[in-house]
XYZ file of C-alpha atoms in Angstrom:
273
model
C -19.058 23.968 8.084
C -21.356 25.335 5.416
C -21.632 23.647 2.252
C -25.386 23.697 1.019
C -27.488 26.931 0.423
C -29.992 27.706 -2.045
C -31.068 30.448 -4.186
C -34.931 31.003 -5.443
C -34.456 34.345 -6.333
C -33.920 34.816 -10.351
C -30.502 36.430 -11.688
C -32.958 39.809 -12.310
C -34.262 39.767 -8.995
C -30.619 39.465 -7.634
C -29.211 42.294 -9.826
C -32.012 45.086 -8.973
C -31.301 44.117 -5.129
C -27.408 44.588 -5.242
C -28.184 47.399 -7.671
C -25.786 45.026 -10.368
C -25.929 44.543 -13.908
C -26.378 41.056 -15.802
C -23.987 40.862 -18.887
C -21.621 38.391 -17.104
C -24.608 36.345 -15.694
C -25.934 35.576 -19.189
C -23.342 34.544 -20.692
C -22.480 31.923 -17.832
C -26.082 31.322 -17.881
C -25.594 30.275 -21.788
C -22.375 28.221 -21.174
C -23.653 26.107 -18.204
C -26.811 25.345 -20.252
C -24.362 23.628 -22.978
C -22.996 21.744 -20.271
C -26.419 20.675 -19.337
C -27.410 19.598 -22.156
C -23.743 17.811 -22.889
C -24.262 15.776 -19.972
C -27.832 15.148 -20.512
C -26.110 13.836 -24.200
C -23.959 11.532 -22.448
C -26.400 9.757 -20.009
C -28.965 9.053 -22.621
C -26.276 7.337 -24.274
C -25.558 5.338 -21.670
C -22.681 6.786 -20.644
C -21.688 6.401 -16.197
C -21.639 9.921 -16.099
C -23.817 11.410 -13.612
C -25.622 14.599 -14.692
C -24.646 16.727 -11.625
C -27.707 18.297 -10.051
C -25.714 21.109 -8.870
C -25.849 23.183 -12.332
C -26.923 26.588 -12.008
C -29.850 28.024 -14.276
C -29.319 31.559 -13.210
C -31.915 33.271 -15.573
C -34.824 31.502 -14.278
C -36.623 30.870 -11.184
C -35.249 27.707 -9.351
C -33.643 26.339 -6.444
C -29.935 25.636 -6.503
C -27.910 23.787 -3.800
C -24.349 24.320 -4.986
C -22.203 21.636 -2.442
C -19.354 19.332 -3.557
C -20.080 18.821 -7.226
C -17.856 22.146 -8.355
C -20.948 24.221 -8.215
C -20.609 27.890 -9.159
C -22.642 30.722 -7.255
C -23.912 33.985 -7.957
C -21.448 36.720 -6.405
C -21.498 40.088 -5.515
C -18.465 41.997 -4.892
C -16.614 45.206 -6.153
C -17.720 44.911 -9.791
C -20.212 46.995 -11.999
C -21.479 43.081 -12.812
C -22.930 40.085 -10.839
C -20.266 37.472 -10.635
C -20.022 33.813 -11.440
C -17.447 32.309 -8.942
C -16.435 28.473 -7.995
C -17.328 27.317 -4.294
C -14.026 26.439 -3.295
C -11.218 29.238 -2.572
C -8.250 28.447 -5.305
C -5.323 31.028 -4.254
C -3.973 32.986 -6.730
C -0.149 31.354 -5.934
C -1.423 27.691 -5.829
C 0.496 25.695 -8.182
C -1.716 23.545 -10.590
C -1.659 20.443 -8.510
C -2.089 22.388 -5.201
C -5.160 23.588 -6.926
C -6.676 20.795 -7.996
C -6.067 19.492 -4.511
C -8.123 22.217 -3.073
C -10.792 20.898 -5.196
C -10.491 17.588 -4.337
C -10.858 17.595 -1.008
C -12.934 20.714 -0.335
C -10.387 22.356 1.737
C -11.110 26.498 1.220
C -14.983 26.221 1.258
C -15.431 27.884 4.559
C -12.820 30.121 6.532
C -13.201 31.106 10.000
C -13.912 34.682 10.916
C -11.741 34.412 14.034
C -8.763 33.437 11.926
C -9.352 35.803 8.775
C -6.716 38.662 9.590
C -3.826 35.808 10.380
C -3.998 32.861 8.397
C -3.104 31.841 4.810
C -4.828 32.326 2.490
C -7.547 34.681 3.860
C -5.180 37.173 5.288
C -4.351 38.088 1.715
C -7.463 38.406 0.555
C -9.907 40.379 3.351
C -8.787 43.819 2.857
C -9.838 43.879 -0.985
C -11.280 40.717 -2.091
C -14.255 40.120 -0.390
C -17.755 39.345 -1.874
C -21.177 38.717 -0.843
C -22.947 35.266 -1.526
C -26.599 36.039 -1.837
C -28.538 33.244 -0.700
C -32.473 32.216 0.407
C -31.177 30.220 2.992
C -28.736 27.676 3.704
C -28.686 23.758 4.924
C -26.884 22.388 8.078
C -26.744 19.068 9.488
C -28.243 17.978 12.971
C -26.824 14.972 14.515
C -29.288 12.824 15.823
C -28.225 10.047 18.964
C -27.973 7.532 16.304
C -25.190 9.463 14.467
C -27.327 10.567 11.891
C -27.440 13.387 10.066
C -30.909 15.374 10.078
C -30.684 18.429 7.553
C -32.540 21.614 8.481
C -33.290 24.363 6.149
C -32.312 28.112 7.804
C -33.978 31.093 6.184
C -34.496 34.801 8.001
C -37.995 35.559 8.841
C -38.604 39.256 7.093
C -36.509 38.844 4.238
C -37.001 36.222 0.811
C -32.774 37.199 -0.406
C -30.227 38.108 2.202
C -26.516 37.899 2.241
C -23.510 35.977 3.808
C -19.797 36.951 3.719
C -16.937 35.734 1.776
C -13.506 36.246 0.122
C -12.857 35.764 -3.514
C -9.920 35.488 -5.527
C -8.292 34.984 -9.168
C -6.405 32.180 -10.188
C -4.304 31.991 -13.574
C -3.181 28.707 -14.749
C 0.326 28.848 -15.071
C 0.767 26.754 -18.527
C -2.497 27.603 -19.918
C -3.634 31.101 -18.810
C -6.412 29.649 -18.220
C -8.484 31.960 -15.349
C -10.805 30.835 -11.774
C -12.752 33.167 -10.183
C -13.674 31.589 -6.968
C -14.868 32.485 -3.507
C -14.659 31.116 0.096
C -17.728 31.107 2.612
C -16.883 32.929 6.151
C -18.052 31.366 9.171
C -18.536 32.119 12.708
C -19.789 30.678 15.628
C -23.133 29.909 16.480
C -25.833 31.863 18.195
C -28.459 29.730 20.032
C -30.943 28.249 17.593
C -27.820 27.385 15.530
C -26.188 25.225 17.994
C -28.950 23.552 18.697
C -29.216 22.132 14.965
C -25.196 22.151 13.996
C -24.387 20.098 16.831
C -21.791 17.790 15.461
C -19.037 16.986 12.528
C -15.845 18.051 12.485
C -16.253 21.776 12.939
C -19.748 21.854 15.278
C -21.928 25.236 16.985
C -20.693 27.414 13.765
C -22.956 28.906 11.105
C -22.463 31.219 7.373
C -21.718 34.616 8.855
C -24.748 36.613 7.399
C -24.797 40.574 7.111
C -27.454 42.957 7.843
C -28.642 44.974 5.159
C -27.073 48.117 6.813
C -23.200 46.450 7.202
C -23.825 44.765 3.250
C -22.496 47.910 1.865
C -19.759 48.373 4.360
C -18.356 44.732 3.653
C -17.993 45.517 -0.332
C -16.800 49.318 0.460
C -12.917 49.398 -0.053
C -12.257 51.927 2.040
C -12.968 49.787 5.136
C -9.652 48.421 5.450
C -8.742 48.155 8.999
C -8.683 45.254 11.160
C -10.868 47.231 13.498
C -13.619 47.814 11.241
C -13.667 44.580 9.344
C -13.680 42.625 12.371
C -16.508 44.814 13.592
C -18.374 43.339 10.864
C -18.305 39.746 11.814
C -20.827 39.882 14.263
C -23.130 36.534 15.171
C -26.504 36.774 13.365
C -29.198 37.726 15.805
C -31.741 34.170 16.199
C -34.859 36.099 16.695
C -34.660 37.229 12.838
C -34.144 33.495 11.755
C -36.389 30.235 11.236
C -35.233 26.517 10.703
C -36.699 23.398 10.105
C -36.293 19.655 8.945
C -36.044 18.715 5.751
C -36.199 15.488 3.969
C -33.114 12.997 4.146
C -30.679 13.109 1.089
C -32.799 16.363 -0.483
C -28.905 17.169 -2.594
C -29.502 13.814 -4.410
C -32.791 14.573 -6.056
C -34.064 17.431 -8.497
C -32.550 20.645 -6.955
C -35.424 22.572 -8.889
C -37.997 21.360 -6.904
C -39.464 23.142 -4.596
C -40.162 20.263 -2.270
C -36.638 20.199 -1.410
C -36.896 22.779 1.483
C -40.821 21.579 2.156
C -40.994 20.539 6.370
C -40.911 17.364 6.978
C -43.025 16.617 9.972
C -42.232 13.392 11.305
C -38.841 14.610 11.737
C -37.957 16.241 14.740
C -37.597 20.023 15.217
C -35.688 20.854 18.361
C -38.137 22.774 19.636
C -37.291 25.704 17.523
């Protein structure tokens, strides 16, 4: 299971990669800065409301770790614009409490690129809804003999932005018309150095299923509709073109704009990688 990455790279920087435009990206930009600065608002007055660290400045140069806290990522998909989705599918026929279930309990944050073609929801949705998450790298747990969880940071060697796979989809509140763009993760297994660190959890030796530059165009390109081709897509990252290391216990509780949050830690063990 994925459910930490992290983006350095601006919302400009993003755009002129993916060859996108910005409009939509501002204006979340502008919204999620009121909701900053409501929660910041709230807890000087003393209010028990944790500021979530998980807010997403999109316009300016910082680190983001979206995880449980309903973060919302940058997306790339069939549209003229970049994208502001929810991490956390919501299918378009989920019932309001179904959906707010989903939330809950983090249930459509990753999907399996074994089961993609058969099972609900993805098979609805990989045909013509599916997205790129562009990322920096991405956070998986190690666990140590103790039972411990040691987090390592996962970047590729020759390239700063790169991209991982997903499925989006629109949801339309039934009562209020209210709208939720949102996206699910795609996983597969685990090439060498990968199993080494994502050794344990519920769903071990799996990792975000990243695409080369050259098979980034043919994942957004609607005419690649077939099984066939789509599956031949979901290919296992190569490990030579990837680095890892430790990173500091509980990094998604403290500032996620500093940049010490994917800084080696030493003392920490390294797997030999």
């Amino acid at each position: 299971m994925c459910f930490f990455t992290s983006l350095s790279a601006n919302a400009a920087a993003v755009a002129k990669r993916y060859g996108k435009q910005l409009d939509i990206i501002e204006a979340a930009r502008q919204v999620l800065a009121e909701q900053e600065q409501d929660a910041r608002a709230r807890q000087d007055a003393g209010s028990e409301h944790r500021m979530s660290v998980y807010d997403v400045r999109l316009a300016e140069e910082i680190y983001v770790i979206p995880a449980y806290a309903e973060p919302h990522c940058v997306i790339v998909s069939g549209s003229e614009e970049l994208q502001v989705m929810q991490w956390g599918l919501i299918p378009r026929t989920a019932k309001p409490g179904d959906a707010q279930r989903y939330d809950r309990e983090n249930l459509f944050k990753n999907a399996r690129a074994e089961t993609l073609f058969e099972k609900w929801p993805w098979r609805m949705l990989w045909q013509h809804n599916r997205c790129i998450i562009p990322v920096t790298g991405f956070y998986e747990p190690h666990r140590l003999p103790n039972g411990k969880a040691q987090y390592y940071y996962t970047t590729l060697k020759d390239q700063e932005l790169f991209s991982i796979a997903g499925l989006w989809d629109e949801w339309t509140h039934p009562q209020t018309g209210e709208k939720v763009l949102s996206f699910v993760l795609i996983t597969t297994e685990a090439n060498a150095m990968m199993r080494k660190i994502h050794n344990g959890g519920g769903n071990p030796f799996r990792m975000p299923k990243i695409l080369t530059q050259e098979q980034e165009k043919r994942w957004l390109d609607p005419s690649i509709a077939s099984e066939e081709a789509v599956a031949a897509l979901l290919t296992v990252y190569p490990e030579k073109e990837m680095t890892a290391w430790p990173v500091r216990p509980k990094f998604n509780y403290g500032d996620p704009y500093d940049e010490g949050i994917i800084e080696p830690v030493a003392e920490m063990q390294t797997l030999g990688l």
